[in-house]
Short mmCIF file of C-alpha atoms in Angstrom, two decimals:
data_model
loop_
_atom_site.label_atom_id
_atom_site.label_comp_id
_atom_site.label_asym_id
_atom_site.label_seq_id
_atom_site.Cartn_x
_atom_site.Cartn_y
_atom_site.Cartn_z
CA MET M 1 -44.10 48.39 33.38
CA LYS M 2 -41.94 47.40 30.38
CA LYS M 3 -43.25 43.82 30.68
CA ILE M 4 -46.84 45.12 30.62
CA VAL M 5 -46.15 47.05 27.41
CA VAL M 6 -44.57 43.95 25.81
CA TYR M 7 -47.52 41.72 26.77
CA PHE M 8 -49.96 44.36 25.58
CA SER M 9 -48.17 44.61 22.21
CA LEU M 10 -48.43 40.83 21.80
CA LEU M 11 -52.15 41.07 22.58
CA ILE M 12 -52.60 43.72 19.87
CA LEU M 13 -50.94 41.45 17.34
CA THR M 14 -52.83 38.30 18.46
CA ILE M 15 -56.43 39.52 18.75
CA PRO M 16 -56.93 40.21 15.00
CA ILE M 17 -56.30 36.52 14.32
CA PHE M 18 -59.44 35.30 16.09
CA ALA M 19 -61.67 38.36 16.57
CA GLU M 20 -64.77 38.49 14.41
CA LYS M 21 -67.29 41.27 13.97
CA GLY M 22 -70.49 40.84 16.00
CA LYS M 23 -71.74 41.75 19.42
CA PHE M 24 -68.28 42.27 20.91
CA HIS M 25 -66.26 45.42 20.17
CA PHE M 26 -62.95 46.70 21.49
CA ASP M 27 -60.34 49.40 20.98
CA ILE M 28 -57.01 48.88 22.72
CA GLY M 29 -53.79 50.81 22.33
CA ALA M 30 -50.44 51.80 23.80
CA GLU M 31 -48.42 55.03 23.70
CA PRO M 32 -44.84 54.13 24.66
CA GLU M 33 -42.42 56.95 25.53
CA LYS M 34 -38.82 57.19 26.66
CA ASN M 35 -39.74 57.88 30.29
CA GLY M 36 -43.14 56.23 30.54
CA SER M 37 -46.16 54.94 28.67
CA SER M 38 -49.95 54.98 28.46
CA THR M 39 -52.15 51.94 27.97
CA VAL M 40 -55.81 52.33 26.99
CA GLY M 41 -58.65 49.90 26.41
CA MET M 42 -62.33 49.97 25.49
CA LEU M 43 -64.62 46.95 25.66
CA GLN M 44 -68.23 47.03 24.51
CA TYR M 45 -70.87 44.31 24.32
CA ASP M 46 -74.12 44.75 22.37
CA TRP M 47 -76.91 43.16 24.38
CA LYS M 48 -79.47 44.12 21.72
CA ASP M 49 -79.49 46.09 18.46
CA ASP M 50 -80.15 49.29 20.42
CA TRP M 51 -78.54 48.65 23.83
CA ALA M 52 -74.95 47.95 24.90
CA SER M 53 -72.59 48.23 27.86
CA ARG M 54 -69.08 49.69 27.73
CA LEU M 55 -65.92 49.70 29.86
CA ASP M 56 -63.01 52.15 29.36
CA ILE M 57 -59.64 51.82 31.14
CA ARG M 58 -56.55 54.02 30.93
CA TYR M 59 -53.28 53.55 32.84
CA THR M 60 -50.41 56.05 32.57
CA THR M 61 -46.98 56.16 34.16
CA HIS M 62 -44.25 58.74 33.62
CA VAL M 63 -40.99 59.89 35.24
CA ASP M 64 -39.58 63.41 34.77
CA THR M 65 -36.14 64.59 35.83
CA THR M 66 -34.83 68.16 36.16
CA ASP M 67 -31.45 69.77 36.75
CA SER M 68 -32.49 73.42 36.96
CA GLN M 69 -34.75 75.66 39.03
CA GLU M 70 -35.09 79.42 38.75
CA GLY M 71 -33.09 81.19 41.47
CA TYR M 72 -31.08 78.18 42.58
CA GLY M 73 -27.69 76.68 41.71
CA ASN M 74 -27.22 72.94 41.35
CA VAL M 75 -30.52 71.07 41.27
CA ALA M 76 -31.36 67.36 41.03
CA GLY M 77 -35.02 66.41 40.92
CA THR M 78 -37.30 63.50 40.02
CA THR M 79 -41.07 63.46 39.59
CA LYS M 80 -42.94 60.16 39.35
CA ASN M 81 -46.52 60.18 38.06
CA GLN M 82 -49.05 57.36 37.85
CA SER M 83 -52.75 57.46 37.04
CA LEU M 84 -55.54 54.93 36.56
CA GLU M 85 -58.97 55.76 35.14
CA ILE M 86 -61.93 53.35 34.96
CA ASP M 87 -65.15 54.38 33.22
CA ILE M 88 -68.19 52.10 33.46
CA LEU M 89 -71.08 52.80 31.07
CA PRO M 90 -73.78 50.15 31.60
CA PHE M 91 -76.32 52.12 29.56
CA VAL M 92 -75.28 52.78 25.96
CA TYR M 93 -78.27 53.35 23.70
CA MET M 94 -77.70 53.12 19.94
CA PHE M 95 -79.97 54.75 17.38
CA GLY M 96 -79.92 53.75 13.74
CA LYS M 97 -77.70 50.65 14.05
CA SER M 98 -78.81 47.44 12.36
CA PHE M 99 -77.29 44.26 10.95
CA LEU M 100 -77.16 46.07 7.57
CA SER M 101 -75.21 49.11 8.74
CA ASP M 102 -72.80 50.38 11.42
CA ASN M 103 -73.82 54.01 10.94
CA TYR M 104 -75.44 55.27 14.11
CA PHE M 105 -75.30 57.65 17.04
CA THR M 106 -75.35 56.78 20.74
CA VAL M 107 -76.02 58.30 24.14
CA SER M 108 -74.53 56.75 27.25
CA ALA M 109 -74.54 57.16 31.02
CA GLY M 110 -72.44 55.68 33.80
CA ALA M 111 -69.77 56.40 36.39
CA SER M 112 -66.06 57.20 36.41
CA TYR M 113 -63.25 56.66 38.94
CA GLN M 114 -59.72 58.01 38.65
CA PHE M 115 -56.71 57.70 40.93
CA THR M 116 -53.52 59.74 40.49
CA TYR M 117 -50.26 59.51 42.40
CA GLN M 118 -47.38 61.97 42.28
CA ASP M 119 -44.04 61.73 44.11
CA ASP M 120 -41.58 64.66 43.87
CA PHE M 121 -38.06 64.78 45.25
CA MET M 122 -35.60 67.63 44.75
CA GLY M 123 -32.20 68.57 46.15
CA MET M 124 -31.35 72.28 45.63
CA PHE M 125 -28.30 74.46 46.21
CA ASP M 126 -29.64 77.72 47.68
CA ILE M 127 -27.08 80.25 46.40
CA ASN M 128 -29.44 83.24 46.78
CA GLY M 129 -30.96 82.49 50.17
CA LEU M 130 -34.45 82.05 48.72
CA MET M 131 -35.22 79.21 51.08
CA LEU M 132 -32.51 79.32 53.75
CA ASP M 133 -31.55 82.07 56.21
CA LYS M 134 -28.94 84.65 55.28
CA CYS M 135 -26.12 82.93 57.11
CA ASP M 136 -26.87 79.68 55.28
CA GLU M 137 -26.72 80.79 51.64
CA GLY M 138 -24.82 78.39 49.45
CA LYS M 139 -26.00 75.24 51.19
CA TYR M 140 -28.23 72.36 50.19
CA PHE M 141 -31.72 71.44 51.25
CA THR M 142 -34.17 68.76 50.01
CA MET M 143 -37.87 68.77 49.29
CA LYS M 144 -40.18 65.76 49.11
CA ASN M 145 -43.82 66.01 48.09
CA GLU M 146 -46.27 63.09 47.83
CA ARG M 147 -49.81 63.53 46.57
CA LYS M 148 -52.67 61.06 46.13
CA VAL M 149 -55.96 62.12 44.53
CA ASN M 150 -59.21 60.20 44.00
CA PHE M 151 -61.90 61.39 41.58
CA PHE M 152 -65.51 60.14 41.58
CA ALA M 153 -67.91 61.33 38.89
CA PRO M 154 -70.99 60.55 36.78
CA ARG M 155 -70.08 60.16 33.11
CA LEU M 156 -72.28 61.11 30.16
CA GLY M 157 -71.42 60.41 26.53
CA PHE M 158 -72.56 61.11 22.98
CA THR M 159 -71.13 59.61 19.76
CA ILE M 160 -71.83 59.80 16.04
CA LYS M 161 -70.57 57.43 13.36
CA TYR M 162 -71.59 58.46 9.86
CA PRO M 163 -70.19 58.25 6.29
CA LEU M 164 -69.79 61.66 4.63
CA THR M 165 -69.00 60.09 1.26
CA SER M 166 -68.19 56.62 -0.05
CA ILE M 167 -64.53 57.14 0.92
CA ILE M 168 -64.81 59.32 4.06
CA ASP M 169 -66.27 58.13 7.38
CA CYS M 170 -66.79 60.65 10.17
CA ASN M 171 -66.55 59.68 13.86
CA PHE M 172 -67.31 62.09 16.71
CA GLU M 173 -67.51 61.41 20.43
CA THR M 174 -67.67 63.54 23.54
CA PHE M 175 -67.75 62.56 27.21
CA VAL M 176 -68.56 64.87 30.11
CA HIS M 177 -68.27 64.75 33.89
CA PRO M 178 -70.76 67.51 34.75
CA LEU M 179 -69.68 67.33 38.39
CA TYR M 180 -67.03 65.31 40.19
CA TYR M 181 -65.90 64.78 43.77
CA VAL M 182 -62.21 65.14 44.67
CA VAL M 183 -60.48 63.49 47.65
CA LEU M 184 -56.84 64.57 48.10
CA PHE M 185 -54.09 63.55 50.51
CA GLN M 186 -50.77 65.40 50.41
CA ASN M 187 -47.59 65.14 52.47
CA THR M 188 -44.75 67.66 52.00
CA LYS M 189 -41.38 67.89 53.74
CA TYR M 190 -38.41 70.30 53.60
CA ASN M 191 -35.16 69.16 55.22
CA SER M 192 -31.60 70.39 55.65
CA SER M 193 -28.79 68.94 57.73
CA GLN M 194 -26.20 71.47 56.47
CA THR M 195 -27.67 74.66 57.90
CA THR M 196 -26.49 76.33 61.11
CA VAL M 197 -29.68 75.11 62.74
CA PRO M 198 -30.82 71.90 60.96
CA PHE M 199 -34.49 72.06 60.05
CA ASP M 200 -37.24 69.65 59.13
CA TYR M 201 -40.51 71.29 58.13
CA SER M 202 -43.32 68.96 57.19
CA GLY M 203 -47.04 69.14 56.71
CA THR M 204 -49.94 66.83 55.87
CA ASN M 205 -53.11 68.01 54.21
CA LYS M 206 -56.41 66.30 53.51
CA PHE M 207 -58.96 67.94 51.23
CA SER M 208 -62.28 66.93 49.71
CA GLY M 209 -64.73 68.89 47.59
CA PHE M 210 -66.60 69.20 44.30
CA SER M 211 -65.25 70.47 40.98
CA THR M 212 -66.73 70.93 37.53
CA PRO M 213 -66.52 70.29 34.62
CA TYR M 214 -64.46 67.71 32.72
CA ILE M 215 -64.89 67.50 28.93
CA ASP M 216 -63.28 65.05 26.48
CA THR M 217 -64.05 65.50 22.75
CA LYS M 218 -62.63 63.58 19.77
CA LEU M 219 -63.24 64.06 16.04
CA SER M 220 -61.79 61.76 13.39
CA PHE M 221 -62.13 61.08 9.67
CA ASP M 222 -61.32 57.70 8.08
CA LEU M 223 -60.13 58.11 4.47
CA PHE M 224 -60.18 55.18 2.00
CA ARG M 225 -60.46 52.83 5.02
CA VAL M 226 -56.70 53.00 5.61
CA LEU M 227 -55.95 56.52 6.92
CA ARG M 228 -57.41 58.22 9.99
CA ILE M 229 -57.03 61.95 10.75
CA MET M 230 -57.87 62.71 14.36
CA SER M 231 -58.09 65.69 16.72
CA ARG M 232 -58.79 65.41 20.45
CA PHE M 233 -59.47 68.11 23.04
CA THR M 234 -59.84 67.78 26.84
CA TYR M 235 -60.55 70.39 29.49
CA GLN M 236 -60.70 70.01 33.27
CA ARG M 237 -61.31 72.61 35.95
CA LEU M 238 -59.88 71.37 39.25
CA VAL M 239 -60.58 73.09 42.59
CA PHE M 240 -58.40 71.71 45.35
CA GLU M 241 -55.41 72.67 47.58
CA GLN M 242 -51.62 72.79 47.40
CA MET M 243 -49.18 72.65 50.30
CA GLY M 244 -47.53 76.01 51.03
CA TRP M 245 -45.94 78.03 53.80
CA ASN M 246 -48.09 79.50 56.55
CA ALA M 247 -48.17 83.24 57.32
CA ASN M 248 -45.19 83.01 59.71
CA PHE M 249 -43.11 80.84 57.33
CA ASP M 250 -42.49 78.32 60.11
CA GLY M 251 -44.77 75.54 58.90
CA LEU M 252 -46.79 74.16 55.97
CA GLU M 253 -50.53 74.21 55.36
CA GLY M 254 -53.05 73.71 52.57
CA LYS M 255 -53.48 76.64 50.16
CA ALA M 256 -56.46 77.05 47.83
CA ASP M 257 -55.68 76.38 44.17
CA THR M 258 -57.82 76.30 41.04
CA GLN M 259 -56.29 74.72 37.95
CA ASP M 260 -57.49 74.85 34.35
CA ILE M 261 -55.95 71.84 32.59
CA THR M 262 -56.24 71.73 28.80
CA THR M 263 -54.83 69.23 26.30
CA TRP M 264 -55.06 69.13 22.53
CA ARG M 265 -53.61 66.59 20.14
CA ILE M 266 -53.74 66.20 16.38
CA GLY M 267 -52.30 63.46 14.20
CA ALA M 268 -52.86 60.54 11.86
CA GLU M 269 -53.03 56.73 11.99
CA LEU M 270 -52.64 54.02 9.38
CA LEU M 271 -55.27 51.25 9.51
CA SER M 272 -55.23 47.72 8.17
CA TRP M 273 -57.74 47.31 5.33
CA ASN M 274 -60.23 44.65 6.44
CA ARG M 275 -63.07 46.16 8.49
CA GLU M 276 -64.84 42.81 9.02
CA HIS M 277 -62.11 41.62 11.40
CA ALA M 278 -60.05 43.35 14.07
CA ARG M 279 -57.74 45.93 12.51
CA ILE M 280 -54.27 46.98 13.60
CA ARG M 281 -53.56 50.72 13.71
CA ALA M 282 -50.43 52.78 14.22
CA GLY M 283 -49.84 56.52 14.12
CA ILE M 284 -48.24 59.64 15.52
CA TYR M 285 -49.67 62.72 17.26
CA TYR M 286 -48.52 66.16 18.29
CA LEU M 287 -49.67 66.84 21.86
CA HIS M 288 -50.04 70.23 23.59
CA GLU M 289 -50.73 70.61 27.33
CA TRP M 290 -51.57 73.76 29.31
CA ASN M 291 -51.96 74.01 33.10
CA LYS M 292 -53.05 77.35 34.58
CA SER M 293 -52.74 77.55 38.39
CA THR M 294 -54.12 80.33 40.61
CA TYR M 295 -51.77 79.29 43.45
CA LEU M 296 -48.65 79.51 41.29
CA ASN M 297 -50.11 82.46 39.34
CA LYS M 298 -48.81 81.14 36.02
CA THR M 299 -49.60 78.87 33.08
CA GLU M 300 -47.25 76.00 32.25
CA HIS M 301 -47.15 74.74 28.66
CA SER M 302 -45.53 71.64 27.19
CA GLU M 303 -45.64 69.87 23.84
CA LYS M 304 -44.32 66.61 22.43
CA TRP M 305 -44.71 63.96 19.73
CA VAL M 306 -46.57 60.78 20.75
CA PHE M 307 -46.40 57.43 18.92
CA CYS M 308 -49.32 55.02 19.28
CA VAL M 309 -50.14 51.45 18.27
CA GLY M 310 -53.36 49.51 18.78
CA SER M 311 -56.12 47.28 17.48
CA GLU M 312 -59.87 47.81 17.15
CA LEU M 313 -63.04 46.02 16.15
#
């Protein structure tokens, strides 16, 4: 993945040399982090003054580690996450755009596909007997959880690009999946070779169903052509299943779960001056994430700073 980020950074620096304004538009960027990165890209081609086609791609990878878990002693855990999203918008209709001006609003329609993969592994020291039998307190057990999810959805969009004053440009866009289809495969395993009676509980679950909605909204203001202030909000309601213990606590099965996943980021970017050629941009954002789960009966919240670099035309 590090090689991909390096090649992508070289592409960001190279494209502005030969890219000219015209029928072809793009917006590519990277968000490198200590334990992962995100790579995004938008390609749009104007077939006519009022009709275009657009392709959006986002790839994210991240690794989390933990050394604590409520109720347990020593803990060592790793969570690997990967996701790929491809949005195809063959019908992008532009109103108000001409060779004299870029100020316009658009409506678009197409389809979206997303694949996510999560691999969890944890080794825990059960000092309180939360997982193991009474005679086995103070021993280790391991947990491995693998989840693959596919999302299929129609995608509708609406954008506005309009100058508020001679020095302030306003850009607004929102995309919606009014309904999407979820296909999930999950495999979970608990194992201990230290207990009085070694155990190996495992379960496999397949689930498919509809969820709604998914909303992605972004508002930005370009000041003096060199500074962009941006706020972005996403919300997803996800109805699916999690692996959990059965009623007799002697096996695993799928448990209903509804998650409300919300993200909000706000920040600023610096832009190179020339708008007639591809421009380089770089900035920093403060990101908040909330995940409310009915199965876990709690809301998890995280926040972090995110650095980004990219190029657009």
